[in-house]
mmCIF file of C-alpha atoms in Angstrom:
data_model
loop_
_atom_site.group_PDB
_atom_site.id
_atom_site.type_symbol
_atom_site.label_atom_id
_atom_site.label_comp_id
_atom_site.label_asym_id
_atom_site.label_seq_id
_atom_site.Cartn_x
_atom_site.Cartn_y
_atom_site.Cartn_z
ATOM 1 C CA ALA A 226 82.778 69.751 232.642
ATOM 2 C CA GLN A 227 84.965 69.351 235.672
ATOM 3 C CA SER A 228 84.173 71.183 238.893
ATOM 4 C CA VAL A 229 85.564 71.539 242.382
ATOM 5 C CA THR A 230 83.538 72.157 245.515
ATOM 6 C CA GLN A 231 84.931 73.441 248.766
ATOM 7 C CA PRO A 232 81.865 73.426 251.005
ATOM 8 C CA ASP A 233 83.388 75.433 253.845
ATOM 9 C CA ILE A 234 83.839 79.112 253.082
ATOM 10 C CA HIS A 235 85.394 79.926 256.434
ATOM 11 C CA ILE A 236 86.781 77.726 259.214
ATOM 12 C CA THR A 237 88.073 78.801 262.607
ATOM 13 C CA VAL A 238 90.245 76.513 264.699
ATOM 14 C CA SER A 239 92.317 76.935 267.823
ATOM 15 C CA GLU A 240 96.070 76.878 267.590
ATOM 16 C CA GLY A 241 97.275 73.335 268.181
ATOM 17 C CA ALA A 242 94.001 71.773 267.119
ATOM 18 C CA SER A 243 93.647 69.437 264.177
ATOM 19 C CA LEU A 244 92.364 70.625 260.827
ATOM 20 C CA GLU A 245 90.480 69.109 257.929
ATOM 21 C CA LEU A 246 89.492 71.096 254.850
ATOM 22 C CA ARG A 247 87.071 69.443 252.477
ATOM 23 C CA CYS A 248 87.302 69.220 248.726
ATOM 24 C CA ASN A 249 85.030 67.338 246.348
ATOM 25 C CA TYR A 250 85.476 67.169 242.621
ATOM 26 C CA SER A 251 83.350 66.175 239.703
ATOM 27 C CA TYR A 252 85.015 64.610 236.707
ATOM 28 C CA GLY A 253 84.560 61.539 234.542
ATOM 29 C CA ALA A 254 87.954 60.045 235.290
ATOM 30 C CA THR A 255 90.575 60.497 237.952
ATOM 31 C CA PRO A 256 92.016 63.957 237.643
ATOM 32 C CA TYR A 257 95.225 65.409 238.925
ATOM 33 C CA LEU A 258 94.517 67.013 242.321
ATOM 34 C CA PHE A 259 96.206 69.905 244.054
ATOM 35 C CA TRP A 260 96.018 71.998 247.186
ATOM 36 C CA TYR A 261 97.332 75.549 247.129
ATOM 37 C CA VAL A 262 97.610 78.091 249.941
ATOM 38 C CA GLN A 263 97.338 81.849 249.534
ATOM 39 C CA SER A 264 98.549 84.095 252.337
ATOM 40 C CA PRO A 265 97.428 87.739 252.390
ATOM 41 C CA GLY A 266 99.102 89.685 249.614
ATOM 42 C CA GLN A 267 100.926 86.614 248.367
ATOM 43 C CA GLY A 268 100.632 84.414 245.334
ATOM 44 C CA LEU A 269 99.497 80.835 245.562
ATOM 45 C CA GLN A 270 101.907 78.263 246.899
ATOM 46 C CA LEU A 271 101.569 74.573 246.147
ATOM 47 C CA LEU A 272 101.094 72.493 249.299
ATOM 48 C CA LEU A 273 100.787 69.066 247.691
ATOM 49 C CA LYS A 274 99.575 67.210 244.645
ATOM 50 C CA TYR A 275 98.215 63.793 243.711
ATOM 51 C CA PHE A 276 98.678 62.132 240.367
ATOM 52 C CA SER A 277 98.539 58.420 241.053
ATOM 53 C CA GLY A 278 99.749 55.746 243.441
ATOM 54 C CA ASP A 279 99.525 56.074 247.204
ATOM 55 C CA THR A 280 96.289 57.845 248.033
ATOM 56 C CA LEU A 281 97.775 59.575 251.095
ATOM 57 C CA VAL A 282 99.964 62.432 249.963
ATOM 58 C CA GLN A 283 102.384 64.355 252.131
ATOM 59 C CA GLY A 284 103.057 67.997 251.456
ATOM 60 C CA ILE A 285 104.941 70.932 252.822
ATOM 61 C CA LYS A 286 104.350 72.605 256.185
ATOM 62 C CA GLY A 287 103.092 69.368 257.748
ATOM 63 C CA PHE A 288 100.008 69.051 255.544
ATOM 64 C CA GLU A 289 98.673 65.849 254.047
ATOM 65 C CA ALA A 290 95.724 64.954 251.865
ATOM 66 C CA GLU A 291 93.898 61.755 251.112
ATOM 67 C CA PHE A 292 92.371 60.891 247.765
ATOM 68 C CA LYS A 293 89.175 58.867 248.073
ATOM 69 C CA ARG A 294 87.915 57.790 244.691
ATOM 70 C CA SER A 295 84.611 56.433 246.009
ATOM 71 C CA GLN A 296 83.778 59.805 247.537
ATOM 72 C CA SER A 297 85.379 61.988 244.829
ATOM 73 C CA SER A 298 87.161 63.772 247.634
ATOM 74 C CA PHE A 299 90.630 65.084 248.336
ATOM 75 C CA ASN A 300 90.526 66.476 251.862
ATOM 76 C CA LEU A 301 93.435 68.371 253.353
ATOM 77 C CA ARG A 302 94.523 67.651 256.910
ATOM 78 C CA LYS A 303 97.002 68.830 259.486
ATOM 79 C CA PRO A 304 97.310 67.295 262.961
ATOM 80 C CA SER A 305 98.194 70.526 264.768
ATOM 81 C CA VAL A 306 97.783 73.983 263.271
ATOM 82 C CA HIS A 307 100.050 76.935 263.897
ATOM 83 C CA TRP A 308 99.070 80.610 263.818
ATOM 84 C CA SER A 309 101.067 80.966 260.603
ATOM 85 C CA ASP A 310 98.670 78.577 258.866
ATOM 86 C CA ALA A 311 96.007 81.289 258.730
ATOM 87 C CA ALA A 312 95.419 81.788 255.025
ATOM 88 C CA GLU A 313 93.092 80.866 252.199
ATOM 89 C CA TYR A 314 93.266 77.344 250.856
ATOM 90 C CA PHE A 315 92.318 76.298 247.358
ATOM 91 C CA CYS A 316 91.703 72.847 246.000
ATOM 92 C CA ALA A 317 92.253 72.401 242.262
ATOM 93 C CA VAL A 318 91.894 69.732 239.621
ATOM 94 C CA GLY A 319 93.700 69.324 236.351
ATOM 95 C CA PRO A 320 92.105 66.765 234.070
ATOM 96 C CA ARG A 321 94.525 64.392 232.419
ATOM 97 C CA GLY A 322 95.703 65.706 229.096
ATOM 98 C CA ASN A 323 94.505 69.208 229.872
ATOM 99 C CA GLU A 324 96.689 72.049 230.910
ATOM 100 C CA LYS A 325 94.363 74.291 232.824
ATOM 101 C CA LEU A 326 93.522 73.989 236.488
ATOM 102 C CA THR A 327 89.997 74.319 237.792
ATOM 103 C CA PHE A 328 89.911 75.782 241.274
ATOM 104 C CA GLY A 329 87.399 75.665 244.074
ATOM 105 C CA THR A 330 86.198 78.892 245.645
ATOM 106 C CA GLY A 331 88.560 78.520 248.570
ATOM 107 C CA THR A 332 88.325 78.071 252.330
ATOM 108 C CA ARG A 333 89.529 80.847 254.583
ATOM 109 C CA LEU A 334 91.227 79.535 257.708
ATOM 110 C CA THR A 335 91.361 81.599 260.872
ATOM 111 C CA ILE A 336 93.472 80.496 263.832
ATOM 112 C CA ILE A 337 92.563 81.614 267.337
ATOM 113 C CA PRO A 338 95.032 81.525 270.241
ATOM 114 C CA GLY B 371 116.021 81.885 242.253
ATOM 115 C CA ALA B 372 113.543 84.559 241.206
ATOM 116 C CA GLY B 373 109.902 83.647 241.123
ATOM 117 C CA VAL B 374 107.109 84.804 238.865
ATOM 118 C CA SER B 375 106.776 88.568 238.914
ATOM 119 C CA GLN B 376 103.842 90.696 237.851
ATOM 120 C CA SER B 377 103.434 94.388 237.273
ATOM 121 C CA PRO B 378 101.872 96.591 238.264
ATOM 122 C CA SER B 379 100.871 95.222 241.640
ATOM 123 C CA ASN B 380 97.860 97.522 241.674
ATOM 124 C CA LYS B 381 96.072 99.276 238.858
ATOM 125 C CA VAL B 382 93.152 101.667 239.145
ATOM 126 C CA THR B 383 91.528 102.727 235.919
ATOM 127 C CA GLU B 384 88.390 104.360 234.660
ATOM 128 C CA LYS B 385 85.672 102.464 232.891
ATOM 129 C CA GLY B 386 86.310 102.386 229.160
ATOM 130 C CA LYS B 387 90.087 102.667 229.366
ATOM 131 C CA ASP B 388 92.504 99.989 228.166
ATOM 132 C CA VAL B 389 94.934 98.322 230.571
ATOM 133 C CA GLU B 390 97.988 96.120 230.147
ATOM 134 C CA LEU B 391 99.129 93.660 232.775
ATOM 135 C CA ARG B 392 102.579 92.148 232.604
ATOM 136 C CA CYS B 393 103.923 88.791 233.709
ATOM 137 C CA ASP B 394 107.558 87.711 233.908
ATOM 138 C CA PRO B 395 107.722 83.931 234.329
ATOM 139 C CA ILE B 396 110.445 81.941 235.983
ATOM 140 C CA SER B 397 113.433 81.715 233.667
ATOM 141 C CA GLY B 398 113.318 78.558 231.565
ATOM 142 C CA HIS B 399 109.611 77.900 232.100
ATOM 143 C CA THR B 400 107.984 77.264 228.753
ATOM 144 C CA ALA B 401 104.363 77.293 229.914
ATOM 145 C CA LEU B 402 102.595 80.390 231.174
ATOM 146 C CA TYR B 403 99.061 80.746 232.501
ATOM 147 C CA TRP B 404 96.710 83.605 233.307
ATOM 148 C CA TYR B 405 93.954 83.306 235.887
ATOM 149 C CA ARG B 406 91.454 85.763 237.328
ATOM 150 C CA GLN B 407 90.380 85.844 240.963
ATOM 151 C CA SER B 408 87.222 87.793 241.594
ATOM 152 C CA LEU B 409 85.783 88.614 245.011
ATOM 153 C CA GLY B 410 83.913 85.605 246.307
ATOM 154 C CA GLN B 411 84.972 83.485 243.347
ATOM 155 C CA GLY B 412 87.647 80.921 242.940
ATOM 156 C CA LEU B 413 90.372 81.272 240.408
ATOM 157 C CA GLU B 414 89.126 81.336 236.859
ATOM 158 C CA PHE B 415 91.385 80.126 234.060
ATOM 159 C CA LEU B 416 91.810 82.629 231.238
ATOM 160 C CA ILE B 417 94.507 81.455 228.837
ATOM 161 C CA TYR B 418 97.713 79.488 228.702
ATOM 162 C CA PHE B 419 100.794 79.672 226.509
ATOM 163 C CA GLN B 420 103.204 76.987 225.469
ATOM 164 C CA GLY B 421 106.152 78.974 224.205
ATOM 165 C CA ASN B 422 104.662 81.865 222.261
ATOM 166 C CA SER B 423 101.561 79.944 221.175
ATOM 167 C CA ALA B 424 98.252 79.944 223.012
ATOM 168 C CA PRO B 425 96.668 76.498 222.536
ATOM 169 C CA ASP B 426 93.853 77.250 224.939
ATOM 170 C CA LYS B 427 92.132 80.619 225.000
ATOM 171 C CA SER B 428 88.846 79.167 226.157
ATOM 172 C CA GLY B 429 88.737 81.110 229.390
ATOM 173 C CA LEU B 430 88.945 84.600 227.952
ATOM 174 C CA PRO B 431 85.590 86.127 228.944
ATOM 175 C CA SER B 432 85.128 88.352 225.910
ATOM 176 C CA ASP B 433 86.886 89.739 222.859
ATOM 177 C CA ARG B 434 87.958 92.699 224.965
ATOM 178 C CA PHE B 435 90.543 90.401 226.513
ATOM 179 C CA SER B 436 93.699 89.415 224.677
ATOM 180 C CA ALA B 437 97.119 88.159 225.605
ATOM 181 C CA GLU B 438 100.422 87.701 223.937
ATOM 182 C CA ARG B 439 103.771 86.264 224.788
ATOM 183 C CA THR B 440 107.007 87.178 223.124
ATOM 184 C CA GLY B 441 110.369 85.456 223.108
ATOM 185 C CA GLY B 442 108.909 82.606 225.096
ATOM 186 C CA SER B 443 109.176 84.764 228.175
ATOM 187 C CA VAL B 444 107.220 87.900 229.109
ATOM 188 C CA SER B 445 103.467 87.906 228.639
ATOM 189 C CA THR B 446 101.028 90.790 228.493
ATOM 190 C CA LEU B 447 97.322 90.540 229.203
ATOM 191 C CA THR B 448 95.394 93.416 227.645
ATOM 192 C CA ILE B 449 91.874 94.402 228.560
ATOM 193 C CA GLN B 450 90.255 96.890 226.232
ATOM 194 C CA ARG B 451 87.375 99.183 227.160
ATOM 195 C CA THR B 452 87.438 98.022 230.763
ATOM 196 C CA GLN B 453 84.186 97.428 232.603
ATOM 197 C CA GLN B 454 83.524 97.386 236.330
ATOM 198 C CA GLU B 455 83.050 93.623 236.252
ATOM 199 C CA ASP B 456 86.677 93.318 235.130
ATOM 200 C CA SER B 457 87.764 94.347 238.628
ATOM 201 C CA ALA B 458 89.657 91.400 240.051
ATOM 202 C CA VAL B 459 93.109 90.082 240.886
ATOM 203 C CA TYR B 460 94.832 88.769 237.795
ATOM 204 C CA LEU B 461 97.288 85.987 238.550
ATOM 205 C CA CYS B 462 99.997 84.651 236.331
ATOM 206 C CA ALA B 463 101.672 81.283 236.730
ATOM 207 C CA SER B 464 104.424 79.456 234.936
ATOM 208 C CA SER B 465 105.581 75.869 234.752
ATOM 209 C CA LEU B 466 108.556 74.072 233.329
ATOM 210 C CA ALA B 467 106.376 72.526 230.631
ATOM 211 C CA SER B 468 102.700 72.283 229.929
ATOM 212 C CA GLY B 469 100.518 69.585 231.348
ATOM 213 C CA ALA B 470 98.665 69.253 234.613
ATOM 214 C CA THR B 471 101.496 67.187 236.088
ATOM 215 C CA ASP B 472 103.823 70.147 236.027
ATOM 216 C CA THR B 473 103.667 72.377 239.055
ATOM 217 C CA GLN B 474 102.402 75.845 238.329
ATOM 218 C CA TYR B 475 104.203 78.584 240.235
ATOM 219 C CA PHE B 476 102.139 81.694 240.814
ATOM 220 C CA GLY B 477 103.049 85.339 240.929
ATOM 221 C CA PRO B 478 101.656 87.778 243.523
ATOM 222 C CA GLY B 479 99.011 89.084 241.128
ATOM 223 C CA THR B 480 97.847 92.434 239.813
ATOM 224 C CA ARG B 481 94.837 93.920 241.553
ATOM 225 C CA LEU B 482 92.745 95.744 238.954
ATOM 226 C CA THR B 483 90.085 98.194 240.041
ATOM 227 C CA VAL B 484 87.793 99.696 237.416
ATOM 228 C CA LEU B 485 85.953 102.777 238.610
#
């Protein structure tokens, strides 16, 4: 069965600093990969997704993610975080031919001034 | 345009009671999904609909949980004889069609508390 691991439960970074959130997946083939963000009291918003092709994917709000097949990883990055980026971030996989998404347990991001 | 809406936003109920949670998907979206987000857990898939049919009910945790969708639009998730472990945020999502390539748009969720 597929699984997603987000090893960092909580990360704190200073405003303006760079950010990397880790995501590792387990699946027999290359899945579809997603990053979602959930702000307090809000639903999940899609940041970016990877299906195939270029392994560096650009998303909204200045985020990017890189798919590394050899490491089964899909880490999310941002060069300079803003206070408004404080939220919970979820990595998800959707196996080809399957409709449901499997989510990681999330990483809560705190931004300090 | 309007996004996915869910009602109620909060529901407090007593153990043993039945509850109904409603989801209004984005107009024109044929696929609809239910997920559950428990404290300290990720999002757990429950069921998805393509039109009014539910090809995948594999995530429903027990036979106390059921869902239906009518007119290819509104969906209701029903939990019978609620238990305290049912306390969670129930999220609904919709997409233009089914398939993992189609972006799922999420509603704000219904927070269910079972006392």
